[in-house]
Amino acid sequence: MIDLYTWTTPNGRKVSILLEELGLEYTVKSINITEGEQKDEGFLEIAPNGKIPAIFDHETGVRMMESGAMMLYLAKKAGSNLIPAEENAYWEMMEWLMWQMGGLGPMCGQVHHFTKFNPGKAPYAEERYLNEAKRLYGVLDQQLADRDYVAGSYSLADIAIWPWISRFEWQTINLNDYPNVKAWYNRIASRPAVQKGYHLPKFTMDIPTVD
């Protein structure tokens, strides 16, 4: 049994979607970050950085923070083909997983902060981060020009990236401007594991759709 400590954020949804895809048994522990529960002493014992998501694997005793590390751990535990076995495919998956963690996630998070939650307070920051988000959408659109999934086959990279794209409305992004991303987004949104994992630890809204 795996305990998943999470909230309704893109990083949290990365791991809940993955757990559904893997079919691993897990229990959801809701950490309401809007009420500061991520600062509670009990949670900090699991995740010293005070950020969700985090996991505790009762079988191995492993406590882990950082969503990318968790994804690699869980996929390896399950022996999943979401981590490609072929060497070149493995490293392509890894570079796009790191692209999400080092680029798309942090930049889009800043767009959420300045553009959605604090509009008008820092016009320079709004423009800077929104322009970078648009550039990253363009990079992803180009990568998907000749393939259905980011690293060839459906992998951890897609699962990591998709929840951030699912907040395109928060980012004031028009997915019709990125047709390859749009097709990929809808393709993944139709997966049962994605539909279930998206709504953990609680339902907030339907998955945004783009016709």
PDB file of C-alpha atoms in Angstrom:
ATOM      1  CA  MET A   1       0.000   0.000   0.000  1.00  0.00           C
ATOM      2  CA  ILE A   2       1.236   3.467  -0.939  1.00  0.00           C
ATOM      3  CA  ASP A   3       0.079   6.639   0.790  1.00  0.00           C
ATOM      4  CA  LEU A   4      -0.222   9.557  -1.636  1.00  0.00           C
ATOM      5  CA  TYR A   5      -0.200  12.998  -0.045  1.00  0.00           C
ATOM      6  CA  THR A   6      -1.614  15.384  -2.606  1.00  0.00           C
ATOM      7  CA  TRP A   7      -3.816  18.310  -3.609  1.00  0.00           C
ATOM      8  CA  THR A   8      -5.539  19.466  -6.801  1.00  0.00           C
ATOM      9  CA  THR A   9      -2.472  20.890  -8.530  1.00  0.00           C
ATOM     10  CA  PRO A  10      -0.672  19.858 -11.721  1.00  0.00           C
ATOM     11  CA  ASN A  11       2.189  18.319  -9.738  1.00  0.00           C
ATOM     12  CA  GLY A  12      -0.230  16.402  -7.553  1.00  0.00           C
ATOM     13  CA  ARG A  13      -2.176  15.159 -10.556  1.00  0.00           C
ATOM     14  CA  LYS A  14       0.994  13.884 -12.214  1.00  0.00           C
ATOM     15  CA  VAL A  15       1.345  11.255  -9.507  1.00  0.00           C
ATOM     16  CA  SER A  16      -2.330  10.352  -9.046  1.00  0.00           C
ATOM     17  CA  ILE A  17      -2.698   9.848 -12.799  1.00  0.00           C
ATOM     18  CA  LEU A  18       0.443   7.706 -12.851  1.00  0.00           C
ATOM     19  CA  LEU A  19      -0.782   5.552  -9.966  1.00  0.00           C
ATOM     20  CA  GLU A  20      -4.003   4.941 -11.877  1.00  0.00           C
ATOM     21  CA  GLU A  21      -2.086   4.066 -15.038  1.00  0.00           C
ATOM     22  CA  LEU A  22       0.119   1.642 -13.094  1.00  0.00           C
ATOM     23  CA  GLY A  23      -2.724   0.005 -11.202  1.00  0.00           C
ATOM     24  CA  LEU A  24      -0.822   0.182  -7.906  1.00  0.00           C
ATOM     25  CA  GLU A  25      -2.804   0.074  -4.682  1.00  0.00           C
ATOM     26  CA  TYR A  26      -2.770   3.421  -2.905  1.00  0.00           C
ATOM     27  CA  THR A  27      -4.558   5.588  -0.378  1.00  0.00           C
ATOM     28  CA  VAL A  28      -5.083   9.309  -0.896  1.00  0.00           C
ATOM     29  CA  LYS A  29      -4.123  11.643   1.931  1.00  0.00           C
ATOM     30  CA  SER A  30      -5.500  15.114   1.231  1.00  0.00           C
ATOM     31  CA  ILE A  31      -3.127  17.991   2.033  1.00  0.00           C
ATOM     32  CA  ASN A  32      -5.056  21.249   1.699  1.00  0.00           C
ATOM     33  CA  ILE A  33      -2.344  23.698   0.714  1.00  0.00           C
ATOM     34  CA  THR A  34      -4.787  26.615   0.830  1.00  0.00           C
ATOM     35  CA  GLU A  35      -5.063  26.044   4.596  1.00  0.00           C
ATOM     36  CA  GLY A  36      -1.342  25.487   5.148  1.00  0.00           C
ATOM     37  CA  GLU A  37      -1.538  21.752   5.860  1.00  0.00           C
ATOM     38  CA  GLN A  38       1.733  21.283   3.962  1.00  0.00           C
ATOM     39  CA  LYS A  39       3.443  22.951   6.932  1.00  0.00           C
ATOM     40  CA  ASP A  40       2.137  20.447   9.481  1.00  0.00           C
ATOM     41  CA  GLU A  41       4.866  18.553  11.328  1.00  0.00           C
ATOM     42  CA  GLY A  42       3.512  15.152  10.315  1.00  0.00           C
ATOM     43  CA  PHE A  43       3.629  16.019   6.621  1.00  0.00           C
ATOM     44  CA  LEU A  44       7.111  17.543   6.909  1.00  0.00           C
ATOM     45  CA  GLU A  45       8.348  14.174   8.171  1.00  0.00           C
ATOM     46  CA  ILE A  46       7.336  12.749   4.794  1.00  0.00           C
ATOM     47  CA  ALA A  47       8.274  15.773   2.663  1.00  0.00           C
ATOM     48  CA  PRO A  48      10.858  18.042   4.345  1.00  0.00           C
ATOM     49  CA  ASN A  49      10.460  20.667   1.590  1.00  0.00           C
ATOM     50  CA  GLY A  50       6.821  21.179   2.566  1.00  0.00           C
ATOM     51  CA  LYS A  51       5.425  20.697  -0.936  1.00  0.00           C
ATOM     52  CA  ILE A  52       2.929  18.243  -2.363  1.00  0.00           C
ATOM     53  CA  PRO A  53       2.889  15.601  -3.666  1.00  0.00           C
ATOM     54  CA  ALA A  54       4.677  13.083  -1.493  1.00  0.00           C
ATOM     55  CA  ILE A  55       4.440   9.338  -1.006  1.00  0.00           C
ATOM     56  CA  PHE A  56       5.088   6.754   1.676  1.00  0.00           C
ATOM     57  CA  ASP A  57       5.480   3.171   0.471  1.00  0.00           C
ATOM     58  CA  HIS A  58       4.547   0.860   3.352  1.00  0.00           C
ATOM     59  CA  GLU A  59       6.080  -2.111   1.552  1.00  0.00           C
ATOM     60  CA  THR A  60       9.575  -0.643   1.271  1.00  0.00           C
ATOM     61  CA  GLY A  61       9.546   2.097   3.911  1.00  0.00           C
ATOM     62  CA  VAL A  62      10.445   4.682   1.265  1.00  0.00           C
ATOM     63  CA  ARG A  63       9.306   8.244   1.943  1.00  0.00           C
ATOM     64  CA  MET A  64       9.664  10.499  -1.046  1.00  0.00           C
ATOM     65  CA  MET A  65       9.055  14.087  -2.149  1.00  0.00           C
ATOM     66  CA  GLU A  66       9.523  15.677  -5.595  1.00  0.00           C
ATOM     67  CA  SER A  67       7.060  14.529  -8.222  1.00  0.00           C
ATOM     68  CA  GLY A  68       9.590  13.558 -10.892  1.00  0.00           C
ATOM     69  CA  ALA A  69      11.493  11.307  -8.500  1.00  0.00           C
ATOM     70  CA  MET A  70       8.219   9.744  -7.362  1.00  0.00           C
ATOM     71  CA  MET A  71       7.188   9.029 -10.925  1.00  0.00           C
ATOM     72  CA  LEU A  72      10.439   7.234 -11.684  1.00  0.00           C
ATOM     73  CA  TYR A  73      10.256   5.281  -8.431  1.00  0.00           C
ATOM     74  CA  LEU A  74       6.655   4.170  -8.940  1.00  0.00           C
ATOM     75  CA  ALA A  75       7.083   3.208 -12.590  1.00  0.00           C
ATOM     76  CA  LYS A  76      10.186   1.165 -11.765  1.00  0.00           C
ATOM     77  CA  LYS A  77       8.394  -0.472  -8.825  1.00  0.00           C
ATOM     78  CA  ALA A  78       5.581  -1.534 -11.145  1.00  0.00           C
ATOM     79  CA  GLY A  79       7.937  -2.635 -13.925  1.00  0.00           C
ATOM     80  CA  SER A  80       6.009  -0.405 -16.282  1.00  0.00           C
ATOM     81  CA  ASN A  81       6.689   0.235 -19.965  1.00  0.00           C
ATOM     82  CA  LEU A  82       5.969   3.907 -19.217  1.00  0.00           C
ATOM     83  CA  ILE A  83       9.760   3.952 -18.816  1.00  0.00           C
ATOM     84  CA  PRO A  84      11.058   2.825 -22.244  1.00  0.00           C
ATOM     85  CA  ALA A  85      13.476  -0.102 -22.196  1.00  0.00           C
ATOM     86  CA  GLU A  86      15.369   0.902 -25.338  1.00  0.00           C
ATOM     87  CA  GLU A  87      18.309   3.173 -24.502  1.00  0.00           C
ATOM     88  CA  ASN A  88      17.660   6.066 -26.890  1.00  0.00           C
ATOM     89  CA  ALA A  89      13.938   6.076 -26.126  1.00  0.00           C
ATOM     90  CA  TYR A  90      14.704   6.064 -22.397  1.00  0.00           C
ATOM     91  CA  TRP A  91      16.851   9.169 -22.632  1.00  0.00           C
ATOM     92  CA  GLU A  92      14.349  10.966 -24.867  1.00  0.00           C
ATOM     93  CA  MET A  93      11.679  10.302 -22.255  1.00  0.00           C
ATOM     94  CA  MET A  94      14.032  11.555 -19.548  1.00  0.00           C
ATOM     95  CA  GLU A  95      14.878  14.797 -21.340  1.00  0.00           C
ATOM     96  CA  TRP A  96      11.204  15.677 -21.724  1.00  0.00           C
ATOM     97  CA  LEU A  97      10.455  14.725 -18.136  1.00  0.00           C
ATOM     98  CA  MET A  98      13.236  17.106 -17.079  1.00  0.00           C
ATOM     99  CA  TRP A  99      11.923  19.726 -19.525  1.00  0.00           C
ATOM    100  CA  GLN A 100       8.646  19.693 -17.666  1.00  0.00           C
ATOM    101  CA  MET A 101      10.235  19.881 -14.227  1.00  0.00           C
ATOM    102  CA  GLY A 102      12.795  22.532 -15.106  1.00  0.00           C
ATOM    103  CA  GLY A 103      10.854  24.605 -17.619  1.00  0.00           C
ATOM    104  CA  LEU A 104       7.167  24.138 -18.288  1.00  0.00           C
ATOM    105  CA  GLY A 105       6.085  23.644 -14.680  1.00  0.00           C
ATOM    106  CA  PRO A 106       8.009  26.507 -13.080  1.00  0.00           C
ATOM    107  CA  MET A 107       7.226  28.970 -15.888  1.00  0.00           C
ATOM    108  CA  CYS A 108       3.520  28.162 -16.026  1.00  0.00           C
ATOM    109  CA  GLY A 109       3.408  28.323 -12.240  1.00  0.00           C
ATOM    110  CA  GLN A 110       4.652  31.900 -12.455  1.00  0.00           C
ATOM    111  CA  VAL A 111       1.977  32.666 -15.052  1.00  0.00           C
ATOM    112  CA  HIS A 112      -0.631  31.374 -12.608  1.00  0.00           C
ATOM    113  CA  HIS A 113       0.789  33.563  -9.837  1.00  0.00           C
ATOM    114  CA  PHE A 114       1.069  36.813 -11.765  1.00  0.00           C
ATOM    115  CA  THR A 115      -1.572  36.551 -14.498  1.00  0.00           C
ATOM    116  CA  LYS A 116      -4.390  34.633 -12.826  1.00  0.00           C
ATOM    117  CA  PHE A 117      -4.077  35.475  -9.146  1.00  0.00           C
ATOM    118  CA  ASN A 118      -2.374  38.894  -9.174  1.00  0.00           C
ATOM    119  CA  PRO A 119      -3.252  40.584 -12.474  1.00  0.00           C
ATOM    120  CA  GLY A 120      -2.103  44.158 -12.899  1.00  0.00           C
ATOM    121  CA  LYS A 121       0.356  44.123  -9.994  1.00  0.00           C
ATOM    122  CA  ALA A 122       3.487  43.353 -12.016  1.00  0.00           C
ATOM    123  CA  PRO A 123       2.980  43.908 -15.759  1.00  0.00           C
ATOM    124  CA  TYR A 124       6.616  43.137 -16.546  1.00  0.00           C
ATOM    125  CA  ALA A 125       6.418  39.768 -14.783  1.00  0.00           C
ATOM    126  CA  GLU A 126       3.090  38.963 -16.433  1.00  0.00           C
ATOM    127  CA  GLU A 127       4.537  39.619 -19.879  1.00  0.00           C
ATOM    128  CA  ARG A 128       7.828  37.846 -19.189  1.00  0.00           C
ATOM    129  CA  TYR A 129       6.340  34.604 -17.893  1.00  0.00           C
ATOM    130  CA  LEU A 130       3.429  34.473 -20.318  1.00  0.00           C
ATOM    131  CA  ASN A 131       5.791  34.937 -23.270  1.00  0.00           C
ATOM    132  CA  GLU A 132       8.000  32.149 -21.947  1.00  0.00           C
ATOM    133  CA  ALA A 133       4.977  29.883 -21.484  1.00  0.00           C
ATOM    134  CA  LYS A 134       3.947  30.550 -25.072  1.00  0.00           C
ATOM    135  CA  ARG A 135       7.459  29.752 -26.247  1.00  0.00           C
ATOM    136  CA  LEU A 136       7.377  26.446 -24.359  1.00  0.00           C
ATOM    137  CA  TYR A 137       3.982  25.595 -25.850  1.00  0.00           C
ATOM    138  CA  GLY A 138       5.572  26.204 -29.240  1.00  0.00           C
ATOM    139  CA  VAL A 139       8.456  23.861 -28.409  1.00  0.00           C
ATOM    140  CA  LEU A 140       5.980  21.165 -27.393  1.00  0.00           C
ATOM    141  CA  ASP A 141       3.884  21.744 -30.504  1.00  0.00           C
ATOM    142  CA  GLN A 142       6.934  21.236 -32.702  1.00  0.00           C
ATOM    143  CA  GLN A 143       7.901  18.063 -30.843  1.00  0.00           C
ATOM    144  CA  LEU A 144       4.420  16.648 -31.454  1.00  0.00           C
ATOM    145  CA  ALA A 145       4.336  17.516 -35.146  1.00  0.00           C
ATOM    146  CA  ASP A 146       5.149  13.977 -36.278  1.00  0.00           C
ATOM    147  CA  ARG A 147       4.156  11.809 -33.319  1.00  0.00           C
ATOM    148  CA  ASP A 148       1.232  11.025 -31.043  1.00  0.00           C
ATOM    149  CA  TYR A 149       3.224  11.243 -27.811  1.00  0.00           C
ATOM    150  CA  VAL A 150       6.113  13.379 -26.627  1.00  0.00           C
ATOM    151  CA  ALA A 151       8.802  10.687 -26.604  1.00  0.00           C
ATOM    152  CA  GLY A 152       7.295   8.414 -29.252  1.00  0.00           C
ATOM    153  CA  SER A 153       5.206   6.081 -27.091  1.00  0.00           C
ATOM    154  CA  TYR A 154       3.022   7.081 -24.136  1.00  0.00           C
ATOM    155  CA  SER A 155       5.382   7.569 -21.192  1.00  0.00           C
ATOM    156  CA  LEU A 156       6.130   9.363 -17.940  1.00  0.00           C
ATOM    157  CA  ALA A 157       6.916  12.453 -19.987  1.00  0.00           C
ATOM    158  CA  ASP A 158       3.337  12.743 -21.233  1.00  0.00           C
ATOM    159  CA  ILE A 159       1.909  12.137 -17.768  1.00  0.00           C
ATOM    160  CA  ALA A 160       4.171  14.823 -16.287  1.00  0.00           C
ATOM    161  CA  ILE A 161       3.457  17.436 -18.947  1.00  0.00           C
ATOM    162  CA  TRP A 162      -0.276  16.930 -19.457  1.00  0.00           C
ATOM    163  CA  PRO A 163      -1.555  18.290 -16.087  1.00  0.00           C
ATOM    164  CA  TRP A 164       0.264  21.567 -16.690  1.00  0.00           C
ATOM    165  CA  ILE A 165      -1.284  21.894 -20.138  1.00  0.00           C
ATOM    166  CA  SER A 166      -4.688  21.134 -18.598  1.00  0.00           C
ATOM    167  CA  ARG A 167      -4.467  24.583 -17.013  1.00  0.00           C
ATOM    168  CA  PHE A 168      -4.218  26.352 -20.354  1.00  0.00           C
ATOM    169  CA  GLU A 169      -7.161  28.554 -19.337  1.00  0.00           C
ATOM    170  CA  TRP A 170      -5.295  29.745 -16.229  1.00  0.00           C
ATOM    171  CA  GLN A 171      -2.379  30.564 -18.526  1.00  0.00           C
ATOM    172  CA  THR A 172      -4.608  32.503 -20.981  1.00  0.00           C
ATOM    173  CA  ILE A 173      -3.367  30.120 -23.693  1.00  0.00           C
ATOM    174  CA  ASN A 174      -5.526  29.331 -26.719  1.00  0.00           C
ATOM    175  CA  LEU A 175      -4.840  25.689 -27.559  1.00  0.00           C
ATOM    176  CA  ASN A 176      -6.091  26.286 -31.094  1.00  0.00           C
ATOM    177  CA  ASP A 177      -2.838  28.200 -31.621  1.00  0.00           C
ATOM    178  CA  TYR A 178      -0.977  24.931 -30.978  1.00  0.00           C
ATOM    179  CA  PRO A 179      -2.839  22.267 -32.992  1.00  0.00           C
ATOM    180  CA  ASN A 180      -0.426  19.434 -32.260  1.00  0.00           C
ATOM    181  CA  VAL A 181      -0.573  20.118 -28.536  1.00  0.00           C
ATOM    182  CA  LYS A 182      -4.359  20.310 -28.749  1.00  0.00           C
ATOM    183  CA  ALA A 183      -4.643  16.898 -30.442  1.00  0.00           C
ATOM    184  CA  TRP A 184      -2.203  15.366 -27.924  1.00  0.00           C
ATOM    185  CA  TYR A 185      -4.031  16.973 -24.995  1.00  0.00           C
ATOM    186  CA  ASN A 186      -7.392  15.588 -26.084  1.00  0.00           C
ATOM    187  CA  ARG A 187      -5.874  12.177 -26.801  1.00  0.00           C
ATOM    188  CA  ILE A 188      -4.564  11.887 -23.247  1.00  0.00           C
ATOM    189  CA  ALA A 189      -7.648  13.435 -21.645  1.00  0.00           C
ATOM    190  CA  SER A 190      -9.724  10.534 -22.984  1.00  0.00           C
ATOM    191  CA  ARG A 191      -7.750   7.924 -21.008  1.00  0.00           C
ATOM    192  CA  PRO A 192      -9.716   6.441 -18.068  1.00  0.00           C
ATOM    193  CA  ALA A 193      -6.717   6.638 -15.729  1.00  0.00           C
ATOM    194  CA  VAL A 194      -6.300  10.334 -16.523  1.00  0.00           C
ATOM    195  CA  GLN A 195      -9.977  11.024 -15.952  1.00  0.00           C
ATOM    196  CA  LYS A 196      -9.862   9.329 -12.533  1.00  0.00           C
ATOM    197  CA  GLY A 197      -6.492  10.636 -11.401  1.00  0.00           C
ATOM    198  CA  TYR A 198      -7.351  14.204 -12.364  1.00  0.00           C
ATOM    199  CA  HIS A 199     -10.137  14.335  -9.772  1.00  0.00           C
ATOM    200  CA  LEU A 200      -8.000  13.443  -6.750  1.00  0.00           C
ATOM    201  CA  PRO A 201      -8.003  14.187  -3.912  1.00  0.00           C
ATOM    202  CA  LYS A 202     -11.364  15.770  -4.720  1.00  0.00           C
ATOM    203  CA  PHE A 203     -13.468  16.954  -7.641  1.00  0.00           C
ATOM    204  CA  THR A 204     -13.011  20.628  -8.438  1.00  0.00           C
ATOM    205  CA  MET A 205     -14.164  20.913 -12.064  1.00  0.00           C
ATOM    206  CA  ASP A 206     -14.533  18.852 -15.194  1.00  0.00           C
ATOM    207  CA  ILE A 207     -11.374  18.364 -17.227  1.00  0.00           C
ATOM    208  CA  PRO A 208     -11.144  21.395 -19.533  1.00  0.00           C
ATOM    209  CA  THR A 209     -11.960  20.435 -23.122  1.00  0.00           C
ATOM    210  CA  VAL A 210     -11.091  21.945 -26.479  1.00  0.00           C
ATOM    211  CA  ASP A 211     -13.165  21.163 -29.573  1.00  0.00           C
TER     212      ASP A 211
END
